[in-house]
Coordinates of C-alpha atoms in Angstrom, one line a residue:
M928 CA 4.7 8.6 -7.8
S929 CA 7.0 8.6 -10.5
S930 CA 6.0 9.9 -14.0
N931 CA 7.2 6.2 -16.2
D932 CA 5.6 4.5 -13.4
P933 CA 5.1 1.2 -15.7
T934 CA 1.4 0.8 -14.6
L935 CA -1.3 -1.4 -16.3
F936 CA -3.0 1.3 -17.5
S937 CA -2.6 4.6 -17.3
L938 CA -2.9 6.5 -14.2
P939 CA -2.7 10.8 -13.8
S940 CA 0.3 13.3 -13.9
T941 CA 1.0 13.8 -10.7
A942 CA 3.4 16.5 -12.1
D943 CA 2.8 18.8 -9.3
G944 CA 2.1 16.2 -6.6
P945 CA -0.1 13.8 -6.4
G946 CA -3.6 15.1 -4.9
S947 CA -2.6 18.4 -5.8
G948 CA -4.7 20.9 -8.4
P949 CA -8.2 21.7 -9.0
A950 CA -8.1 18.7 -11.7
A951 CA -6.6 16.0 -9.3
S952 CA -10.0 16.6 -6.4
S953 CA -12.4 17.1 -8.7
A954 CA -11.7 14.1 -11.1
P955 CA -14.2 11.6 -11.4
F956 CA -14.0 8.2 -9.4
P957 CA -12.6 6.0 -12.1
F958 CA -13.9 3.0 -10.4
A959 CA -17.5 3.9 -10.0
A960 CA -20.9 2.1 -11.4
P961 CA -20.5 0.9 -13.7
A962 CA -17.2 0.7 -14.5
P963 CA -15.6 -2.4 -14.7
L964 CA -13.0 -3.7 -12.3
T965 CA -10.6 -4.5 -14.9
D966 CA -10.4 -0.7 -16.3
V967 CA -9.1 0.0 -12.8
M968 CA -7.1 -2.7 -11.6
A969 CA -4.6 -5.5 -13.2
P970 CA -6.9 -8.4 -14.7
D971 CA -6.1 -10.8 -12.8
W972 CA -6.3 -8.7 -9.2
A973 CA -10.0 -7.8 -11.0
R974 CA -11.1 -11.4 -11.2
A975 CA -10.3 -11.8 -7.4
L976 CA -11.9 -8.7 -6.7
A977 CA -14.6 -8.8 -9.1
P978 CA -17.1 -10.2 -5.9
A979 CA -16.3 -6.4 -4.4
A980 CA -17.4 -4.6 -7.1
P981 CA -20.8 -3.8 -6.3
E982 CA -18.8 -2.2 -3.1
L983 CA -16.9 -0.5 -4.9
H984 CA -18.9 1.6 -7.0
R985 CA -21.0 2.3 -3.6
L986 CA -17.8 3.3 -2.3
A987 CA -17.4 5.5 -5.4
G988 CA -21.1 7.5 -4.9
V989 CA -19.9 8.0 -0.7
L990 CA -16.5 9.3 -1.7
E991 CA -18.2 11.9 -4.7
E992 CA -21.0 13.0 -1.6
E993 CA -18.1 13.6 0.4
R994 CA -16.4 15.5 -2.4
R995 CA -19.2 17.2 -3.5
S996 CA -20.1 18.5 0.5
G997 CA -16.6 20.7 0.2
F998 CA -14.0 17.8 1.0
T999 CA -11.1 16.8 -0.1
V1000 CA -10.7 13.1 -0.6
L1001 CA -6.9 11.6 -1.2
P1002 CA -5.3 10.1 -2.8
A1003 CA -6.5 11.5 -5.7
P1004 CA -9.5 9.4 -7.8
G1005 CA -6.4 7.9 -10.2
N1006 CA -4.3 6.5 -7.7
I1007 CA -7.4 5.0 -5.0
L1008 CA -6.9 1.3 -6.2
R1009 CA -2.6 1.8 -7.5
A1010 CA -2.4 -0.9 -5.2
F1011 CA -3.7 -3.4 -7.5
S1012 CA -2.7 -1.8 -10.4
R1013 CA 0.3 -4.1 -10.7
P1014 CA -0.1 -8.6 -11.3
L1015 CA -1.7 -10.3 -8.4
A1016 CA 0.4 -13.5 -9.2
D1017 CA 3.5 -11.3 -8.6
V1018 CA 2.5 -10.8 -5.0
K1019 CA 5.4 -11.6 -2.6
V1020 CA 5.6 -9.8 0.2
L1021 CA 2.5 -8.2 1.9
L1022 CA 3.0 -4.7 3.4
I1023 CA 0.1 -3.6 5.0
G1024 CA -0.5 0.0 6.5
Q1025 CA -3.5 2.1 7.7
D1026 CA -5.2 4.3 5.8
P1027 CA -3.0 6.9 3.5
Y1028 CA -1.5 10.2 4.7
P1029 CA -4.2 13.0 5.3
T1030 CA -1.9 16.0 4.1
P1031 CA -1.8 17.0 1.0
G1032 CA -0.3 16.3 -1.8
H1033 CA 1.5 12.5 0.7
A1034 CA -0.8 9.9 -0.7
V1035 CA -0.4 8.1 -3.7
G1036 CA -2.2 4.5 -3.8
L1037 CA 1.0 3.0 -1.6
S1038 CA 1.0 2.8 1.9
F1039 CA 3.6 4.4 3.0
S1040 CA 4.6 6.0 0.1
V1041 CA 5.0 9.5 -1.2
D1042 CA 6.1 11.3 -4.8
R1043 CA 9.3 12.0 -5.0
G1044 CA 9.5 15.8 -5.0
V1045 CA 7.2 15.4 -1.6
R1046 CA 9.9 17.8 1.2
P1047 CA 10.3 17.0 4.3
L1048 CA 9.3 13.1 4.0
P1049 CA 6.5 12.2 6.4
R1050 CA 8.2 10.8 9.7
S1051 CA 6.3 7.4 9.6
L1052 CA 8.5 6.7 6.2
N1053 CA 12.0 8.6 7.7
N1054 CA 12.2 5.9 10.3
I1055 CA 11.0 3.2 8.1
Y1056 CA 14.9 4.8 6.2
K1057 CA 16.5 4.9 9.3
E1058 CA 15.1 0.5 10.1
L1059 CA 16.5 -0.1 6.8
D1060 CA 19.7 1.7 7.3
A1061 CA 20.1 -0.3 10.6
D1062 CA 19.6 -3.3 9.3
L1063 CA 21.1 -3.7 5.5
G1064 CA 22.7 -0.4 5.9
I1065 CA 20.6 1.0 2.7
P1066 CA 21.1 5.3 3.8
P1067 CA 18.0 7.1 3.7
S1068 CA 16.7 7.6 0.3
P1069 CA 16.3 11.7 -0.3
H1070 CA 13.0 10.9 -2.4
G1071 CA 9.6 9.0 -0.7
D1072 CA 8.6 6.9 -4.0
L1073 CA 8.6 3.0 -3.1
S1074 CA 7.0 1.9 -6.4
A1075 CA 10.7 0.4 -6.8
W1076 CA 9.1 -2.4 -4.0
A1077 CA 6.2 -2.5 -5.5
D1078 CA 8.2 -3.2 -9.1
Q1079 CA 8.9 -6.3 -7.4
G1080 CA 5.8 -8.3 -6.4
V1081 CA 5.6 -5.8 -2.2
L1082 CA 2.4 -5.2 -2.4
L1083 CA 2.0 -2.1 -0.7
L1084 CA -1.8 -2.1 0.8
N1085 CA -3.3 0.2 3.0
R1086 CA -6.4 -1.9 4.8
V1087 CA -8.4 2.1 4.9
M1088 CA -7.8 3.2 0.8
T1089 CA -8.7 6.7 1.5
V1090 CA -9.1 9.2 3.6
R1091 CA -10.3 13.2 3.8
A1092 CA -7.5 15.6 4.2
G1093 CA -6.4 17.0 7.3
S1094 CA -8.5 13.7 9.2
A1095 CA -6.4 10.7 10.4
G1096 CA -8.8 7.5 10.4
S1097 CA -11.5 9.5 8.7
H1098 CA -12.4 6.8 6.7
R1099 CA -12.2 4.1 8.2
R1100 CA -15.6 1.4 8.5
R1101 CA -16.8 3.3 5.6
G1102 CA -16.3 -0.5 3.4
W1103 CA -12.8 -0.2 2.7
E1104 CA -12.1 -2.8 5.2
Q1105 CA -13.8 -5.4 4.0
I1106 CA -12.5 -5.1 0.3
T1107 CA -9.0 -5.3 2.0
E1108 CA -9.5 -8.9 3.4
L1109 CA -10.8 -9.6 0.2
A1110 CA -7.5 -9.1 -1.8
V1111 CA -5.3 -10.5 1.5
R1112 CA -7.3 -13.5 1.6
A1113 CA -6.9 -13.6 -3.4
V1114 CA -3.0 -13.4 -2.1
V1115 CA -3.0 -16.0 0.3
A1116 CA -5.3 -18.4 -1.5
R1117 CA -3.2 -18.4 -4.9
R1118 CA -1.4 -22.0 -5.6
S1119 CA 1.0 -22.9 -7.5
P1120 CA 0.8 -24.9 -10.6
D1121 CA 1.5 -28.5 -8.3
G1122 CA -0.9 -27.2 -6.2
G1123 CA 2.2 -25.8 -2.9
T1124 CA 0.9 -22.4 -1.9
V1125 CA 3.0 -19.5 -3.5
P1126 CA 5.9 -18.1 -2.1
L1127 CA 4.8 -15.5 0.0
V1128 CA 6.0 -13.1 3.8
A1129 CA 3.6 -10.4 5.6
V1130 CA 4.7 -7.9 7.3
L1131 CA 2.7 -6.1 10.2
W1132 CA 3.3 -3.1 11.3
G1133 CA 1.3 -1.9 14.5
N1134 CA -2.3 -3.5 15.6
D1135 CA -4.4 -1.8 12.3
A1136 CA -2.4 -5.1 10.3
R1137 CA -2.5 -7.7 12.7
S1138 CA -6.0 -7.3 12.4
I1139 CA -5.6 -9.7 9.2
V1140 CA -3.5 -12.0 11.7
P1141 CA -6.8 -14.6 11.1
L1142 CA -6.7 -14.5 7.3
L1143 CA -3.1 -15.1 6.7
E1144 CA -3.1 -19.2 7.2
D1145 CA -0.3 -20.4 7.4
T1146 CA 1.4 -17.7 6.0
P1147 CA 5.4 -16.5 7.7
R1148 CA 4.8 -13.2 9.1
I1149 CA 7.1 -10.5 10.5
E1150 CA 5.5 -8.5 13.5
S1151 CA 6.5 -5.3 15.2
A1152 CA 5.1 -1.4 16.1
H1153 CA 4.1 0.9 13.4
P1154 CA 6.8 3.4 12.8
S1155 CA 5.2 6.0 13.6
P1156 CA 7.4 8.4 16.1
L1157 CA 4.7 7.5 19.0
S1158 CA 5.1 3.3 19.3
A1159 CA 8.3 3.4 16.6
S1160 CA 10.4 2.9 20.1
R1161 CA 8.5 0.8 21.0
G1162 CA 9.7 -2.8 19.0
F1163 CA 10.5 -1.4 15.1
F1164 CA 13.4 -0.3 16.0
G1165 CA 15.2 -3.1 15.9
S1166 CA 13.0 -5.6 14.5
R1167 CA 14.9 -5.8 10.8
P1168 CA 12.1 -6.3 8.9
F1169 CA 13.8 -5.9 5.6
S1170 CA 16.9 -8.6 6.1
R1171 CA 14.4 -11.1 8.1
T1172 CA 11.7 -11.1 4.9
N1173 CA 14.5 -11.6 2.4
D1174 CA 15.6 -14.4 4.5
L1175 CA 12.0 -16.2 4.7
L1176 CA 11.6 -15.4 0.8
Q1177 CA 14.6 -17.5 0.1
E1178 CA 13.4 -20.3 2.7
Q1179 CA 10.9 -21.0 0.4
G1180 CA 12.7 -21.1 -2.9
A1181 CA 12.0 -17.1 -4.2
Q1182 CA 13.9 -14.2 -4.7
P1183 CA 14.6 -11.6 -2.1
V1184 CA 13.5 -7.9 -2.5
D1185 CA 16.2 -5.2 -3.5
W1186 CA 15.7 -2.6 -1.1
R1187 CA 17.2 0.2 -2.3
L1188 CA 16.0 2.8 -3.8
D1189 CA 17.5 4.9 -6.4
A1190 CA 18.0 8.3 -4.9
I1191 CA 16.5 11.0 -7.1
R1192 CA 18.3 14.6 -5.8

């Protein structure tokens, strides 16, 4: 995460990488009871996710218990709900991930993104950059910070928002799926002042992402295999998700996404 990332509330410093060091790993979970959701996310997200507040409070207790048992929970507590820091009203692309990177120092609360200082980049992210180059001729960025996409209304949302360090998928079926389902429903349910639908494109990579299809109603969607090295050659490469997303946005009267990422060397 960039230290000057524009958010609506203060996030912990990531000068040493998100989730690194004892301070990050032992910080309290900011959504623990009785914290109001307005303290940890944008106001319109807090209203949309209000029915999930008791479940978020419960999850904070579950995560704290796991941490007391000696496990590391990723991402850092202050980054867990980072996807909701930008306004719900601004979302125009829904890009669903599975769960955070399980490698300490990688997960930053935005699906597929890592801190700018992480090297080497995760292999899934490298494959995303390869497809971006093939699709739009945008050369791979030397860093993995995707917050520039989030700033333009790309909701980088993991289906499951935490993970035990070193154990991919370890927090599935803990309760996060219900919260992210509510978030997806909130994105889809938005209406313009005249009652029409708000421009939106869903980008679904892999089976976990496809599980939200029943929630999308008539939202245009782009589906393919996951960019993981295990599956990228089975339909992700060549799927042209970036240009197709922009085409669908423009058909709905919305501005396209500038997929370029500023080079930090």
